[in-house]
Amino acid sequence: MTSRNGLRFGVDLVTFFHPGFWNVPDQDAVIAYAHEAPRAFWDRILDSVQSSGVTGVELTFSPFNWQDAIETYGSVEGVADALSGRGLTLCSGFFAELEAAGDFAAPEAQQAIIDKAERYADFLKACGSDIMVIGAPLRQTPGEQPVVFHDFDRVKAIADFLNRLGAILLARGVRLALHTEAHSVFAAARDVDLMMLLTDPTYVHMCPDTAHIILSGSDPIQLVDRHHERMIIAHWKDAIGPMPADTPIDEHIHDRHRPYFCGFGLGRVDWPAWIRLLRDRNFEGWAILELDAAPDPVRDIAGGLTLVRQALLPIYR
């Protein structure tokens, strides 16, 4: 169900991962606090989402994941009540297991991913969501040895697994939306085009992230327009420009991304063109105003939402 203007606005909980928001020295201390005082941690996050003006919540990795939420509020019903009591909706959940799995060609590795995704899907459905946003496997650092070419055969193997996973999730009432994570196999224009070609549109959908597409050196407007019928949710985020082609892709890649993100409306995303695209392609659904680890997330989300309402929604309507 959508609002009258066709768009509903939410936030990914990674937005609340900045140590400054918690008055602690680093992200390890954020994680420690989440484990020491889970109820205070989650209540503050959900209260902050509510006060920011958005109505949707996208869960992500620990300490912001579905298992942490259940442990904090005692049950799936407890999580649902914590959200609904604040007028919030669980719009989606981010699933990072595919990215973390590395080479998942082995049947036992694939089955482990499927088992985790099925449990997550059941939770999402029970809380009223029908979208699982999935991060794709990472690419290899250019020049790394031995070279792994991201060619047709490799993409076909990944696409086949995504098709199977999407069919399994759909049987449980949840749709798979592949996220355009920079430096993954699904972000740069060529990679997205190839993956969309090789996956079944009935079972594999798309969650474009405007900033990550820019970090990968592509144009989010052109790219999403080519595949607009696959988009079921989108991350609205801004970036200052593409990252260097020789950026190392390792366990620190997400930290390397952050300096390239910027405040909403301050980067390279052509937001008027973006909203015209959504209008012209009749997109209705969730728009996630994601800010990677913002020091003042309530102010930043509220500011972004104000800009959207004043400058973009009149175009959309």
Coordinates of C-alpha atoms in Angstrom, one line a residue:
M1 CA 0.0 0.0 0.0
T2 CA 1.4 3.4 -0.9
S3 CA 0.6 6.9 0.1
R4 CA -1.3 9.3 -2.2
N5 CA 1.9 10.6 -3.7
G6 CA 3.1 7.0 -4.5
L7 CA 6.3 7.2 -2.5
R8 CA 6.9 6.2 1.1
F9 CA 10.1 7.1 2.9
G10 CA 12.3 5.0 5.2
V11 CA 15.8 4.7 6.4
D12 CA 18.4 1.9 6.6
L13 CA 19.6 1.4 10.2
V14 CA 23.3 1.6 9.1
T15 CA 22.5 5.4 9.3
F16 CA 22.9 5.0 13.1
F17 CA 26.3 3.5 13.1
H18 CA 28.3 6.7 13.7
P19 CA 30.1 6.8 17.1
G20 CA 29.3 10.4 17.4
F21 CA 25.6 9.7 17.7
W22 CA 26.3 7.4 20.7
N23 CA 29.0 9.6 22.2
V24 CA 31.5 6.7 22.0
P25 CA 35.0 6.6 20.5
D26 CA 34.6 4.1 17.6
Q27 CA 32.3 1.6 16.0
D28 CA 33.5 -1.2 18.2
A29 CA 32.2 0.8 21.1
V30 CA 28.8 1.2 19.3
I31 CA 28.6 -2.6 19.0
A32 CA 29.7 -3.1 22.7
Y33 CA 26.9 -0.7 23.8
A34 CA 24.3 -2.5 21.7
H35 CA 25.2 -5.7 23.5
E36 CA 25.4 -4.2 26.9
A37 CA 22.2 -2.2 26.8
P38 CA 20.1 -3.6 23.9
R39 CA 16.8 -2.1 24.9
A40 CA 18.2 1.4 25.3
F41 CA 20.0 1.0 22.0
W42 CA 17.0 -0.1 20.0
D43 CA 14.6 2.3 21.7
R44 CA 16.8 5.2 20.9
I45 CA 17.1 4.2 17.2
L46 CA 13.4 3.7 16.7
D47 CA 12.5 6.9 18.6
S48 CA 15.0 8.7 16.4
V49 CA 13.5 7.2 13.2
Q50 CA 10.1 8.3 14.3
S51 CA 11.2 11.9 15.1
S52 CA 13.0 12.2 11.8
G53 CA 9.7 12.1 9.9
V54 CA 10.2 8.9 7.8
T55 CA 7.9 5.9 8.4
G56 CA 9.9 2.9 7.2
V57 CA 12.8 0.9 8.7
E58 CA 15.2 -1.3 6.8
L59 CA 17.2 -3.7 9.0
T60 CA 20.8 -4.5 8.1
F61 CA 23.8 -6.2 9.6
S62 CA 24.4 -6.7 13.4
P63 CA 23.9 -4.9 15.7
F64 CA 21.0 -3.7 13.6
N65 CA 19.8 -7.1 12.3
W66 CA 16.6 -9.1 12.8
Q67 CA 18.1 -11.5 15.3
D68 CA 19.3 -8.5 17.5
A69 CA 15.8 -7.0 17.3
I70 CA 14.1 -10.3 18.4
E71 CA 16.6 -10.7 21.2
T72 CA 15.9 -7.1 22.4
Y73 CA 12.1 -7.2 22.2
G74 CA 11.6 -10.8 23.1
S75 CA 9.8 -12.1 20.0
V76 CA 8.8 -11.4 16.4
E77 CA 5.5 -9.9 17.9
G78 CA 7.6 -7.8 20.2
V79 CA 9.5 -6.3 17.3
A80 CA 6.3 -5.7 15.3
D81 CA 4.8 -3.9 18.4
A82 CA 7.9 -1.8 18.9
L83 CA 7.6 -0.6 15.3
S84 CA 3.8 -0.1 15.1
G85 CA 3.7 1.6 18.5
R86 CA 5.8 4.4 16.9
G87 CA 3.8 4.5 13.6
L88 CA 6.7 2.7 11.8
T89 CA 6.7 0.0 9.2
L90 CA 9.3 -2.6 8.5
C91 CA 9.8 -1.9 4.8
S92 CA 12.7 -4.2 4.0
G93 CA 15.6 -6.1 5.4
F94 CA 19.2 -6.1 4.0
F95 CA 20.8 -9.6 3.6
A96 CA 24.6 -9.5 3.5
E97 CA 25.4 -13.2 3.5
L98 CA 25.9 -13.4 -0.2
E99 CA 28.6 -10.8 -0.1
A100 CA 30.2 -12.3 2.9
A101 CA 30.2 -15.9 1.5
G102 CA 32.9 -15.3 -1.1
D103 CA 32.9 -18.2 -3.5
F104 CA 29.6 -19.9 -2.9
A105 CA 29.7 -22.4 -5.8
A106 CA 29.8 -25.4 -3.4
P107 CA 26.3 -26.9 -2.8
E108 CA 26.8 -26.8 0.9
A109 CA 27.7 -23.1 0.9
Q110 CA 24.6 -22.4 -1.2
Q111 CA 22.3 -24.4 1.1
A112 CA 23.7 -22.5 4.1
I113 CA 22.8 -19.2 2.4
I114 CA 19.3 -20.5 1.5
D115 CA 18.7 -21.6 5.1
K116 CA 19.6 -18.2 6.5
A117 CA 17.5 -16.4 3.8
E118 CA 14.5 -18.6 4.5
R119 CA 14.5 -17.8 8.2
Y120 CA 15.0 -14.1 7.5
A121 CA 12.1 -14.1 5.0
D122 CA 9.8 -15.7 7.5
F123 CA 10.7 -12.9 10.0
L124 CA 10.2 -10.2 7.4
K125 CA 6.8 -11.6 6.4
A126 CA 5.7 -11.9 10.0
C127 CA 6.5 -8.2 10.5
G128 CA 4.6 -7.0 7.4
S129 CA 7.5 -6.7 4.9
D130 CA 7.8 -8.4 1.6
I131 CA 11.2 -7.2 0.4
M132 CA 14.7 -8.6 1.1
V133 CA 17.5 -6.4 -0.2
I134 CA 20.5 -8.5 -1.1
G135 CA 24.1 -7.5 -1.5
A136 CA 26.0 -9.1 -4.4
P137 CA 29.5 -10.7 -4.1
L138 CA 32.4 -8.3 -4.3
R139 CA 34.6 -8.0 -7.3
Q140 CA 38.3 -8.6 -7.2
T141 CA 40.9 -5.8 -6.8
P142 CA 42.2 -5.0 -10.3
G143 CA 45.5 -6.8 -10.9
E144 CA 45.1 -9.2 -8.0
Q145 CA 46.5 -12.7 -8.6
P146 CA 45.2 -15.2 -9.5
V147 CA 42.9 -13.2 -11.8
V148 CA 39.2 -14.0 -11.6
F149 CA 37.4 -12.7 -14.7
H150 CA 33.9 -11.5 -14.3
D151 CA 32.8 -13.0 -17.5
F152 CA 29.6 -14.6 -18.9
D153 CA 30.2 -17.9 -17.3
R154 CA 30.8 -16.5 -13.8
V155 CA 27.8 -14.2 -14.0
K156 CA 25.7 -17.1 -15.3
A157 CA 26.6 -19.2 -12.2
I158 CA 25.7 -16.3 -9.8
A159 CA 22.5 -15.5 -11.8
D160 CA 21.4 -19.2 -11.6
F161 CA 21.7 -19.2 -7.8
L162 CA 19.9 -15.8 -7.5
N163 CA 17.0 -17.2 -9.6
R164 CA 16.7 -20.2 -7.3
L165 CA 17.0 -18.1 -4.2
G166 CA 14.4 -15.6 -5.5
A167 CA 12.0 -18.5 -6.3
I168 CA 12.4 -19.9 -2.8
L169 CA 11.8 -16.5 -1.2
L170 CA 8.8 -15.7 -3.3
A171 CA 7.2 -19.0 -2.2
R172 CA 7.4 -17.5 1.3
G173 CA 5.9 -14.2 0.2
V174 CA 9.1 -12.2 0.0
R175 CA 10.7 -10.6 -3.1
L176 CA 14.5 -10.5 -3.7
A177 CA 15.9 -7.1 -4.6
L178 CA 19.6 -7.1 -5.7
H179 CA 21.4 -4.0 -4.3
T180 CA 23.9 -2.0 -6.5
E181 CA 26.7 -2.1 -4.0
A182 CA 29.9 -0.4 -5.3
H183 CA 32.7 -2.8 -6.0
S184 CA 30.4 -5.7 -6.1
V185 CA 29.4 -7.6 -9.3
F186 CA 26.2 -5.6 -9.4
A187 CA 26.9 -1.8 -9.5
A188 CA 28.7 -0.6 -12.7
A189 CA 26.5 -0.3 -15.7
R190 CA 27.9 -3.2 -17.7
D191 CA 27.7 -5.6 -14.7
V192 CA 24.1 -4.6 -13.9
D193 CA 23.1 -5.0 -17.6
L194 CA 24.6 -8.5 -17.7
M195 CA 23.0 -9.6 -14.4
M196 CA 19.6 -8.3 -15.3
L197 CA 19.9 -10.1 -18.7
L198 CA 20.7 -13.4 -17.0
T199 CA 18.2 -13.4 -14.1
D200 CA 14.5 -14.0 -14.3
P201 CA 12.5 -10.8 -13.7
T202 CA 9.8 -12.8 -12.0
Y203 CA 12.2 -13.8 -9.2
V204 CA 15.1 -11.3 -9.2
H205 CA 14.3 -7.6 -8.7
M206 CA 16.5 -4.6 -8.2
C207 CA 17.3 -2.1 -5.4
P208 CA 19.3 0.7 -7.1
D209 CA 21.5 2.8 -4.8
T210 CA 22.1 6.1 -6.5
A211 CA 25.4 6.9 -4.7
H212 CA 26.9 3.4 -5.1
I213 CA 26.2 3.6 -8.8
I214 CA 28.1 6.9 -9.0
L215 CA 31.0 5.4 -7.0
S216 CA 31.2 2.7 -9.6
G217 CA 31.5 5.3 -12.4
S218 CA 28.1 5.0 -13.9
D219 CA 25.0 7.2 -14.3
P220 CA 22.2 6.2 -12.0
I221 CA 19.5 7.8 -14.1
Q222 CA 20.5 6.1 -17.3
L223 CA 21.2 2.8 -15.7
V224 CA 17.9 2.6 -13.7
D225 CA 15.9 3.8 -16.7
R226 CA 17.1 0.7 -18.7
H227 CA 15.9 -1.6 -15.9
H228 CA 13.1 0.5 -14.3
E229 CA 10.6 -2.4 -14.4
R230 CA 12.9 -4.4 -12.1
M231 CA 13.0 -1.8 -9.4
I232 CA 10.8 -2.5 -6.3
I233 CA 12.7 -0.3 -3.8
A234 CA 15.5 2.2 -4.0
H235 CA 18.2 3.7 -1.8
W236 CA 18.4 7.5 -2.3
K237 CA 21.9 8.6 -1.4
D238 CA 24.3 11.2 -2.8
A239 CA 28.0 11.0 -3.7
I240 CA 30.8 13.4 -4.8
G241 CA 32.0 11.2 -7.7
P242 CA 33.5 7.9 -8.8
M243 CA 36.2 6.2 -6.8
P244 CA 39.7 5.5 -8.3
A245 CA 39.7 2.5 -10.6
D246 CA 42.5 0.8 -8.6
T247 CA 40.7 1.0 -5.2
P248 CA 41.6 -2.1 -3.1
I249 CA 38.6 -4.3 -2.6
D250 CA 39.0 -6.0 0.7
E251 CA 37.4 -6.1 4.2
H252 CA 37.8 -2.3 4.4
I253 CA 36.0 -1.5 1.2
H254 CA 32.9 -0.1 3.0
D255 CA 35.1 2.2 5.1
R256 CA 36.7 3.4 1.9
H257 CA 33.3 4.2 0.4
R258 CA 32.3 6.6 3.2
P259 CA 34.4 9.7 2.3
Y260 CA 32.7 9.7 -1.1
F261 CA 29.2 9.9 0.3
C262 CA 27.8 13.4 1.0
G263 CA 24.7 15.1 2.2
F264 CA 21.5 14.8 0.2
G265 CA 21.6 17.3 -2.7
L266 CA 25.3 18.1 -2.3
G267 CA 26.7 15.5 -4.7
R268 CA 26.5 14.3 -8.3
V269 CA 23.0 12.8 -8.3
D270 CA 20.7 14.7 -10.6
W271 CA 17.7 14.6 -8.2
P272 CA 15.2 16.4 -10.5
A273 CA 16.0 14.0 -13.3
W274 CA 15.7 11.1 -10.8
I275 CA 12.3 12.1 -9.6
R276 CA 11.1 12.7 -13.2
L277 CA 12.3 9.1 -14.0
L278 CA 10.3 7.7 -11.2
R279 CA 7.2 9.8 -12.2
D280 CA 7.4 8.9 -15.9
R281 CA 8.0 5.2 -15.2
N282 CA 5.1 5.1 -12.6
F283 CA 7.3 3.9 -9.8
E284 CA 5.5 3.6 -6.5
G285 CA 7.0 2.2 -3.3
W286 CA 9.7 2.7 -0.7
A287 CA 12.5 5.3 -1.0
I288 CA 15.2 4.6 1.6
L289 CA 17.0 7.8 2.6
E290 CA 20.2 6.0 3.6
L291 CA 23.1 7.9 5.2
D292 CA 26.1 5.7 6.0
A293 CA 26.9 6.3 9.7
A294 CA 25.6 9.9 10.1
P295 CA 26.8 11.8 13.2
D296 CA 23.4 13.6 13.5
P297 CA 21.1 11.2 11.7
V298 CA 17.8 12.8 12.9
R299 CA 18.8 16.2 11.5
D300 CA 20.2 14.8 8.3
I301 CA 17.2 12.5 7.6
A302 CA 14.7 15.3 8.4
G303 CA 16.7 17.7 6.2
G304 CA 16.7 15.3 3.3
L305 CA 13.0 14.6 3.7
T306 CA 12.3 18.4 3.7
L307 CA 14.3 18.8 0.5
V308 CA 12.4 15.9 -1.1
R309 CA 9.0 17.3 -0.1
Q310 CA 9.7 20.9 -1.1
A311 CA 11.8 20.4 -4.3
L312 CA 11.1 16.9 -5.7
L313 CA 7.6 15.7 -4.8
P314 CA 5.9 18.6 -6.6
I315 CA 7.7 17.3 -9.8
Y316 CA 6.6 13.7 -9.0
R317 CA 3.0 14.6 -8.5

